[in-house]
Short mmCIF file of C-alpha atoms in Angstrom, two decimals:
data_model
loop_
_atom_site.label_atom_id
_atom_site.label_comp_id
_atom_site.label_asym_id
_atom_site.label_seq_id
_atom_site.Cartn_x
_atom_site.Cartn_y
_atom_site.Cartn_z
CA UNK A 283 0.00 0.00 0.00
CA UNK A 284 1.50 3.52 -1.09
CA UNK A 285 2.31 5.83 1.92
CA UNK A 286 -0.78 8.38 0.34
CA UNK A 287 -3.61 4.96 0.66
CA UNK A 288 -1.91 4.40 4.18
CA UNK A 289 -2.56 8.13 5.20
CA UNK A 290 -5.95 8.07 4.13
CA UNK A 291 -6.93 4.99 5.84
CA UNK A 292 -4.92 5.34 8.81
CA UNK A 293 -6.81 8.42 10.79
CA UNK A 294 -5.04 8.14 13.92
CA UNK A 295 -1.73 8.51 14.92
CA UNK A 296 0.49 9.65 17.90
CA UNK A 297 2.68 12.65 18.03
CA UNK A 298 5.11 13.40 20.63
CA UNK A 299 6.38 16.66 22.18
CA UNK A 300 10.63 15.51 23.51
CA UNK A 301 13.43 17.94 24.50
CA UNK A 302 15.19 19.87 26.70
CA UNK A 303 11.95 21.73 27.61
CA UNK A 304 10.58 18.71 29.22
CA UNK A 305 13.33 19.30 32.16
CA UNK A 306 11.68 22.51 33.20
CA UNK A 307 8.24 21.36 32.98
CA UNK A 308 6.75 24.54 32.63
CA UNK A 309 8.50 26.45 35.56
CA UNK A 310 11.50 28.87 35.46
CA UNK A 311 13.31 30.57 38.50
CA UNK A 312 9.66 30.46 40.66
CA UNK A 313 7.86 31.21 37.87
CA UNK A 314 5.31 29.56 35.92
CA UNK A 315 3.76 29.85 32.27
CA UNK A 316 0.44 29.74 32.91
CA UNK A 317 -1.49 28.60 29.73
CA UNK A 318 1.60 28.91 27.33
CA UNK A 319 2.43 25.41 25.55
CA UNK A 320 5.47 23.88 27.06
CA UNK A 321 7.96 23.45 24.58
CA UNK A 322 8.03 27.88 24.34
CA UNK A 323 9.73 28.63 27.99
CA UNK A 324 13.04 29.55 26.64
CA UNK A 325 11.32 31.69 24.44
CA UNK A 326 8.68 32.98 26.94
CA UNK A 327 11.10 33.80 29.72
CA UNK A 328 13.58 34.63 27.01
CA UNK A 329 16.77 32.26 28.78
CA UNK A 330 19.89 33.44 27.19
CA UNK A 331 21.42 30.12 24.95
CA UNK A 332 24.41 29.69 27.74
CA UNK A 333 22.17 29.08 30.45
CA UNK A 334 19.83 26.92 28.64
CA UNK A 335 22.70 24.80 27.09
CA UNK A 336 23.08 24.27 30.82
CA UNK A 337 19.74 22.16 30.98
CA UNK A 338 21.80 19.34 28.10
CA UNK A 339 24.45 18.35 30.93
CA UNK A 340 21.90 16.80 33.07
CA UNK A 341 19.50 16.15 29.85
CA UNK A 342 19.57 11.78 30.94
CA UNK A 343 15.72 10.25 30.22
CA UNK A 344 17.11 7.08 31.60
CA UNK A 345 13.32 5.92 31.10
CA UNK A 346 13.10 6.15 28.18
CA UNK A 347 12.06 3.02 26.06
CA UNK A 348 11.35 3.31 22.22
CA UNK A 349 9.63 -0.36 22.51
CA UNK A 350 7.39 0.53 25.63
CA UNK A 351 6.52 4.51 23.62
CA UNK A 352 5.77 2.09 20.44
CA UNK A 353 3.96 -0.74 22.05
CA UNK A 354 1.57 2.19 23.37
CA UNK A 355 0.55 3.73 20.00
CA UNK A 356 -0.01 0.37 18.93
CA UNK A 357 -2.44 -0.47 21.39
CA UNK A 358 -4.01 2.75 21.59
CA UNK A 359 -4.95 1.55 17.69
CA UNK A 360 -2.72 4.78 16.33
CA UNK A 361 -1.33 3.52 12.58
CA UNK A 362 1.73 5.94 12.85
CA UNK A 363 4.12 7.90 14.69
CA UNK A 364 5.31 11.38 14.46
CA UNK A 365 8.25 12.62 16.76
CA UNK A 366 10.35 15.84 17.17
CA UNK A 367 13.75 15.69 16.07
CA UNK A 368 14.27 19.89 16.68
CA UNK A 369 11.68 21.72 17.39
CA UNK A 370 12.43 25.98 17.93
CA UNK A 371 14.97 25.21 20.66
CA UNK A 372 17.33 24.06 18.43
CA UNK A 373 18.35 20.92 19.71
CA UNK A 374 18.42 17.73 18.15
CA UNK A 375 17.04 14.19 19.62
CA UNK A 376 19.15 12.53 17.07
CA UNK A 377 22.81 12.04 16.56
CA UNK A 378 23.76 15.03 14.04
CA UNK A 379 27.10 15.53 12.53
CA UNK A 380 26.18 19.14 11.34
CA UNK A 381 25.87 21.12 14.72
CA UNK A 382 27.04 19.49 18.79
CA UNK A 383 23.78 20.91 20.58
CA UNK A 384 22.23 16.82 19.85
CA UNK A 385 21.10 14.16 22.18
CA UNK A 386 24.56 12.40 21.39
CA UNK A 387 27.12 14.94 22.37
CA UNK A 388 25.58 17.38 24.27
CA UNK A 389 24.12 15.70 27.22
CA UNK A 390 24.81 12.53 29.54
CA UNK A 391 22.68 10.29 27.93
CA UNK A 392 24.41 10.04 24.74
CA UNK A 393 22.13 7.65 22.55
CA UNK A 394 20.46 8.92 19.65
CA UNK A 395 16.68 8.72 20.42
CA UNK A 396 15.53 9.13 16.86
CA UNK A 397 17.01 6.25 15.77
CA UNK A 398 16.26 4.22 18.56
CA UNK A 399 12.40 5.17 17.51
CA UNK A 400 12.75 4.23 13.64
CA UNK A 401 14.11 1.16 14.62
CA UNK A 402 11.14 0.13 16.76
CA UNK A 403 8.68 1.74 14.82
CA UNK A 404 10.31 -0.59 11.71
CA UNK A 405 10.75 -4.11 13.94
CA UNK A 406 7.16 -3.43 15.65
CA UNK A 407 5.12 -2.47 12.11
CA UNK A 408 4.54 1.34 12.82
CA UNK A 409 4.33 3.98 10.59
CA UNK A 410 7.55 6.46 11.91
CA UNK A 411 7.45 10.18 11.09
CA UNK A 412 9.58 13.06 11.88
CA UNK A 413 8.85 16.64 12.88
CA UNK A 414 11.33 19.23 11.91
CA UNK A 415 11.11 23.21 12.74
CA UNK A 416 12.90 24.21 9.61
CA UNK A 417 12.74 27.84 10.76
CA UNK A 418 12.15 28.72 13.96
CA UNK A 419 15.59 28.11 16.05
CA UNK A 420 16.35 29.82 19.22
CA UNK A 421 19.72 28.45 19.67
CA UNK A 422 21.29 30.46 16.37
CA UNK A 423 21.47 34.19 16.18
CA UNK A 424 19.78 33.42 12.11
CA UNK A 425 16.44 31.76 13.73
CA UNK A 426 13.65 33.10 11.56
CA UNK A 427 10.98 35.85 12.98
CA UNK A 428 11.31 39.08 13.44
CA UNK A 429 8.22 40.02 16.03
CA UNK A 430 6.72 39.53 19.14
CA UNK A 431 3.30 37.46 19.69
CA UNK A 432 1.67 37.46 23.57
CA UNK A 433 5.12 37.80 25.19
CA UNK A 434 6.82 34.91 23.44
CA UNK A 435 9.07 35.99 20.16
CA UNK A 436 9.60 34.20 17.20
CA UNK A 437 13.37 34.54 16.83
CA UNK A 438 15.84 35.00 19.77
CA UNK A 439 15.92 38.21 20.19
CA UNK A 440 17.09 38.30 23.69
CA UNK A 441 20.68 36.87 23.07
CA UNK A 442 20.82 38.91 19.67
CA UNK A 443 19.39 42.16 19.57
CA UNK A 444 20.31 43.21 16.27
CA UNK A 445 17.40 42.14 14.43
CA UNK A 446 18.66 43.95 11.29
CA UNK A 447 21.78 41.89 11.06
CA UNK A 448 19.53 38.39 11.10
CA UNK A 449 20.29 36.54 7.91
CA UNK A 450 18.13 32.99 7.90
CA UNK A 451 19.44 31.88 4.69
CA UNK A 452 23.02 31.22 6.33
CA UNK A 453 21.64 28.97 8.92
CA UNK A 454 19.38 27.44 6.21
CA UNK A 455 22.37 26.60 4.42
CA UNK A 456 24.89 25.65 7.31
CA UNK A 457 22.40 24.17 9.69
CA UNK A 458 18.48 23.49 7.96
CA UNK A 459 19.73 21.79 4.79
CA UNK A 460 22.34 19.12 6.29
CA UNK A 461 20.21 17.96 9.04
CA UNK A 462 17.00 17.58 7.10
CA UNK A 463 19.05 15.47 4.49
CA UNK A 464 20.85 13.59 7.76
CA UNK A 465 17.64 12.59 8.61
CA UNK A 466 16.56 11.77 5.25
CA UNK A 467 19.41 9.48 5.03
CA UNK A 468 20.40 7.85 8.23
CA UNK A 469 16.78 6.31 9.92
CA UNK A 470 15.53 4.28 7.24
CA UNK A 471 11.78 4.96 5.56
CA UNK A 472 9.91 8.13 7.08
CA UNK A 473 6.26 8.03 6.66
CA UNK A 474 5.92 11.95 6.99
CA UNK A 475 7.99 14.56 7.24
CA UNK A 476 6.40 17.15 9.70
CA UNK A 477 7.44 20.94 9.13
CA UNK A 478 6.90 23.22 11.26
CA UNK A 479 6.15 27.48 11.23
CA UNK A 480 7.16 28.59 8.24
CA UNK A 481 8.22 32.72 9.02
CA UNK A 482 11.13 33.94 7.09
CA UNK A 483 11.53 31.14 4.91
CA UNK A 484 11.34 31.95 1.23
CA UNK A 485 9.61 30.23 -1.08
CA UNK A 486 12.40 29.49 -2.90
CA UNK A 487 14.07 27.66 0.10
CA UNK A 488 10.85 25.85 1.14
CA UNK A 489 10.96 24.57 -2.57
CA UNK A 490 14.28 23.30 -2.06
CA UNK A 491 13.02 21.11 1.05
CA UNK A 492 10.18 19.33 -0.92
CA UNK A 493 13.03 18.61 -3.13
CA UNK A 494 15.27 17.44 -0.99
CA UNK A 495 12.66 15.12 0.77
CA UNK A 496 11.58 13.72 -2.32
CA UNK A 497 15.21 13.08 -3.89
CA UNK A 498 16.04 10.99 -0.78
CA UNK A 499 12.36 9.78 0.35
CA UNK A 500 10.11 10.27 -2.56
CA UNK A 501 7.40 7.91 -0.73
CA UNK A 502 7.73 10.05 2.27
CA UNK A 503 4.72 12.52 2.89
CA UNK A 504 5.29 16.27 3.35
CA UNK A 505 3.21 18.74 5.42
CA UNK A 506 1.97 21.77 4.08
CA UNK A 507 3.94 23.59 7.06
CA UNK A 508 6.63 23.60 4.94
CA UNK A 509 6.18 27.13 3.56
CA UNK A 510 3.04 29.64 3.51
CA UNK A 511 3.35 30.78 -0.38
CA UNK A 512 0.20 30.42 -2.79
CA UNK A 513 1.27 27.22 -5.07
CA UNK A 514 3.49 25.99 -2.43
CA UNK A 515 3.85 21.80 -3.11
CA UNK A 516 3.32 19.83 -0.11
CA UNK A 517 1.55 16.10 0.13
CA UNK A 518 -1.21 16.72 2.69
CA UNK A 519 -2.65 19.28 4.88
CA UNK A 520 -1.41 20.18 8.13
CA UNK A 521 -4.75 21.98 10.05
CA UNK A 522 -4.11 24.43 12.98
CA UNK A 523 -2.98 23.44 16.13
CA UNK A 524 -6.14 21.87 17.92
CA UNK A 525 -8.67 22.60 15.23
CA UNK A 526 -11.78 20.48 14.78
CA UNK A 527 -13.25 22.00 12.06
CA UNK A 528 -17.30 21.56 11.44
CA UNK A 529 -17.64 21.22 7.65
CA UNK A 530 -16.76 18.12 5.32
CA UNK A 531 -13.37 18.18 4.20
CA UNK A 532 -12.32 17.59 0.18
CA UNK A 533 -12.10 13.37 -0.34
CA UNK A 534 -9.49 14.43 -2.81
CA UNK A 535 -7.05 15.77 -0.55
CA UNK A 536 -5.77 14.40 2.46
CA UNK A 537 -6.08 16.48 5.96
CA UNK A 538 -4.92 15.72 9.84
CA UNK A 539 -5.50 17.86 12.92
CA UNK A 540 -2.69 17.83 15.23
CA UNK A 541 -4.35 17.82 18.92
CA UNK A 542 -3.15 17.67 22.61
CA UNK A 543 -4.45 15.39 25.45
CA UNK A 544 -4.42 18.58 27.57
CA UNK A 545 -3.55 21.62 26.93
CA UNK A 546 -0.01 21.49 26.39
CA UNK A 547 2.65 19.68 23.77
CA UNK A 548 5.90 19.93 25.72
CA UNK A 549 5.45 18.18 29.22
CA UNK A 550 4.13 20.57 32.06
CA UNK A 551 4.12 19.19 35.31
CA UNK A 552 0.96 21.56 36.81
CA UNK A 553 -1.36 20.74 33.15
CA UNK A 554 -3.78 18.55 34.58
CA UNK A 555 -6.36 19.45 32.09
CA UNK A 556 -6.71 16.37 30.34
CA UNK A 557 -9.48 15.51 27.95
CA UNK A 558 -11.76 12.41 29.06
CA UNK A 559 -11.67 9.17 26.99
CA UNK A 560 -15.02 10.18 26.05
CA UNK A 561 -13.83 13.31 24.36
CA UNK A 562 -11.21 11.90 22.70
CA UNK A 563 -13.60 10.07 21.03
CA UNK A 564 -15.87 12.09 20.38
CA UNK A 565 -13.36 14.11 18.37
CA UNK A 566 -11.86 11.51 16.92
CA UNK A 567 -14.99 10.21 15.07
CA UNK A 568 -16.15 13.44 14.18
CA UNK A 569 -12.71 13.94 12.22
CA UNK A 570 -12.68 10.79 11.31
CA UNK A 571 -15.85 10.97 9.60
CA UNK A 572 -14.59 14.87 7.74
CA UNK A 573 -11.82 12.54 6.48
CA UNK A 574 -9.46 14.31 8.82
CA UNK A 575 -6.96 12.37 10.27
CA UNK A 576 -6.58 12.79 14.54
CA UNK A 577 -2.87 13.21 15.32
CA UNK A 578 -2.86 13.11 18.99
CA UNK A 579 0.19 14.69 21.31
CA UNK A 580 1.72 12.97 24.50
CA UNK A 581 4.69 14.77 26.04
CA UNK A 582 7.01 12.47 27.85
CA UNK A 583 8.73 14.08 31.42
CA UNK A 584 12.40 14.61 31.72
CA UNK A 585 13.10 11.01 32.53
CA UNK A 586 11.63 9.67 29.32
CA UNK A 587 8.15 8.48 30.72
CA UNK A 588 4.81 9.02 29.26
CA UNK A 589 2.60 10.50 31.78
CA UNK A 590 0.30 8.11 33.21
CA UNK A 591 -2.41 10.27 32.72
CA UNK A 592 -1.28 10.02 29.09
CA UNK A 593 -1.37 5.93 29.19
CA UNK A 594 -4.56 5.61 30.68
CA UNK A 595 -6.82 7.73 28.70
CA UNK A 596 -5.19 6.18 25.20
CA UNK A 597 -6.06 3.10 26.74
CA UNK A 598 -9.58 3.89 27.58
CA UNK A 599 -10.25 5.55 24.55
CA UNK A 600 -9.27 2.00 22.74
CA UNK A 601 -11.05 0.34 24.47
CA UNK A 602 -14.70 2.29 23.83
CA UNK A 603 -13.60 1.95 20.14
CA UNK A 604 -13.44 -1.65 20.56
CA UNK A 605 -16.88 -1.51 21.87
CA UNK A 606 -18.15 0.23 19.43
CA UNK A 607 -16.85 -1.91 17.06
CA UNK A 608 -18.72 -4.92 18.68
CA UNK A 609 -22.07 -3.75 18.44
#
């Protein structure tokens, strides 16, 4: 079955929210974020790159289990698997040759998380994606966007003022590029290839990542979050962040709506706001049924363990579809 058919059929998978973020949970020097996702604090409390480098020499998830994270989707009945690899903090769960700030060299823990994933998702029958912010990157003084959005800004502006001297092309080149293709190359088949944010990037150099993918994984699917320009080519459609929209959606095309179990992606320790089985389902079918697929976030906790929160309402919410299916 092409990787399109799959899609189409598959209308559930799991996403999942991994980094450095997860150590602070939320909370910086006695503060908290309050309804802000996550993965933002080094962005909302603007932490200058030297400290937060800090946070990669105890980064050690010594938890964490790609088998046990797989074995979950699986028998929550999700068909695929989407993880980050960098999201806007710049640092990479995988072992990358083009810049140190990774999983591998930076912190204590020293195995490379993405491929430990692939290789599960591969031996256990999953469908393994990546997610990739391709311009957003607070660790480099050439992180795209320029402005400031309910206290949290795009770029990092904090450590680099000068937002006339920004160039994003030179990181595109030195830092965007390489990894994208070092992930293209090095973790066998991707299933989807999950862009993120698209500000600053030109159309021209979001052109050049569909044709990068698809020289190196031309069955992998791309997300239209991989540039914001009328025409733009992309595979399927990437909705906004929690929407559940009313109307039908076009049979031609094929749509998923990332969501969150509560209200965050990157773990919080205080969001205890989680959705009942019930609701889960309830949104499920009604995408389901828009030919939407439901791409649903857990954020593991510093040590590399799915909330049990997390665990139990996939669980539940499998097992009312397997009711359902038995009447």
């Amino acid at each position: 079955m092409d990787n399109k058919t799959y899609f189409k059929k598959a209308q559930y998978g799991m996403m999942i929210h991994f980094g450095l973020y997860s150590i602070l949970a939320g909370e910086y020097r006695g503060k908290r974020m309050g309804s802000t996702i996550g993965e933002w604090i080094q962005a909302y409390f603007q932490i200058p790159i030297k400290e937060y480098e800090q946070l990669a020499k105890v980064f050690n998830p010594i938890y964490f289990n790609a088998d046990e994270w797989v074995d979950l989707a699986k028998k929550a009945g999700m068909k695929y698997m989407v993880v980050t690899t960098k999201h806007h903090e710049g640092f990479a769960l995988f072992h990358s040759k083009v810049d140190k700030f990774n999983v591998v060299d930076a912190t204590p823990f020293k195995r490379d998380i993405i491929k430990e994933l692939s290789d599960a998702c591969h031996k256990k029958g999953l469908k393994f994606g990546i997610y990739y912010s391709q311009a957003l990157d607070w660790h480099e003084k050439n992180g795209a966007g320029y402005d400031k959005v309910e206290n949290i800004r795009w770029c990092n502006c904090w450590d680099f003022k000068d937002k006339k001297s920004k160039n994003y092309h030179e990181m595109f080149e030195r830092k965007i590029k390489p990894q994208v293709k070092e992930l293209l190359t090095k973790y066998g088949e991707l299933f989807t290839i999950w862009f993120d944010t698209p500000r600053t990037i030109s159309e021209k150099e979001s052109i050049e990542l569909y044709q990068l993918v698809k020289k190196y994984q031309p069955n992998a699917l791309v997300n239209s979050r991989i540039g914001s320009y009328p025409g733009m080519k992309y595979d399927y459609i990437s909705l906004g962040d929690n929407e559940i929209p009313k109307e039908y959606k076009n049979k031609d095309l094929l749509f998923e709506s990332p969501c969150t179990l509560n209200d965050t992606w990157g773990y919080k320790s205080y969001d205890q706001n989680w959705k009942s089985p019930e609701k889960i389902l309830e949104i499920k079918k009604h995408l389901n049924e828009r030919n939407i697929n439901y791409l649903l976030n857990v954020g593991p906790d510093y040590l590399g363990r799915i909330p049990k929160p997390s665990v139990d309402v996939l669980l539940a919410v499998k097992k009312l579809m397997d009711k359902e299916k038995r009447k």
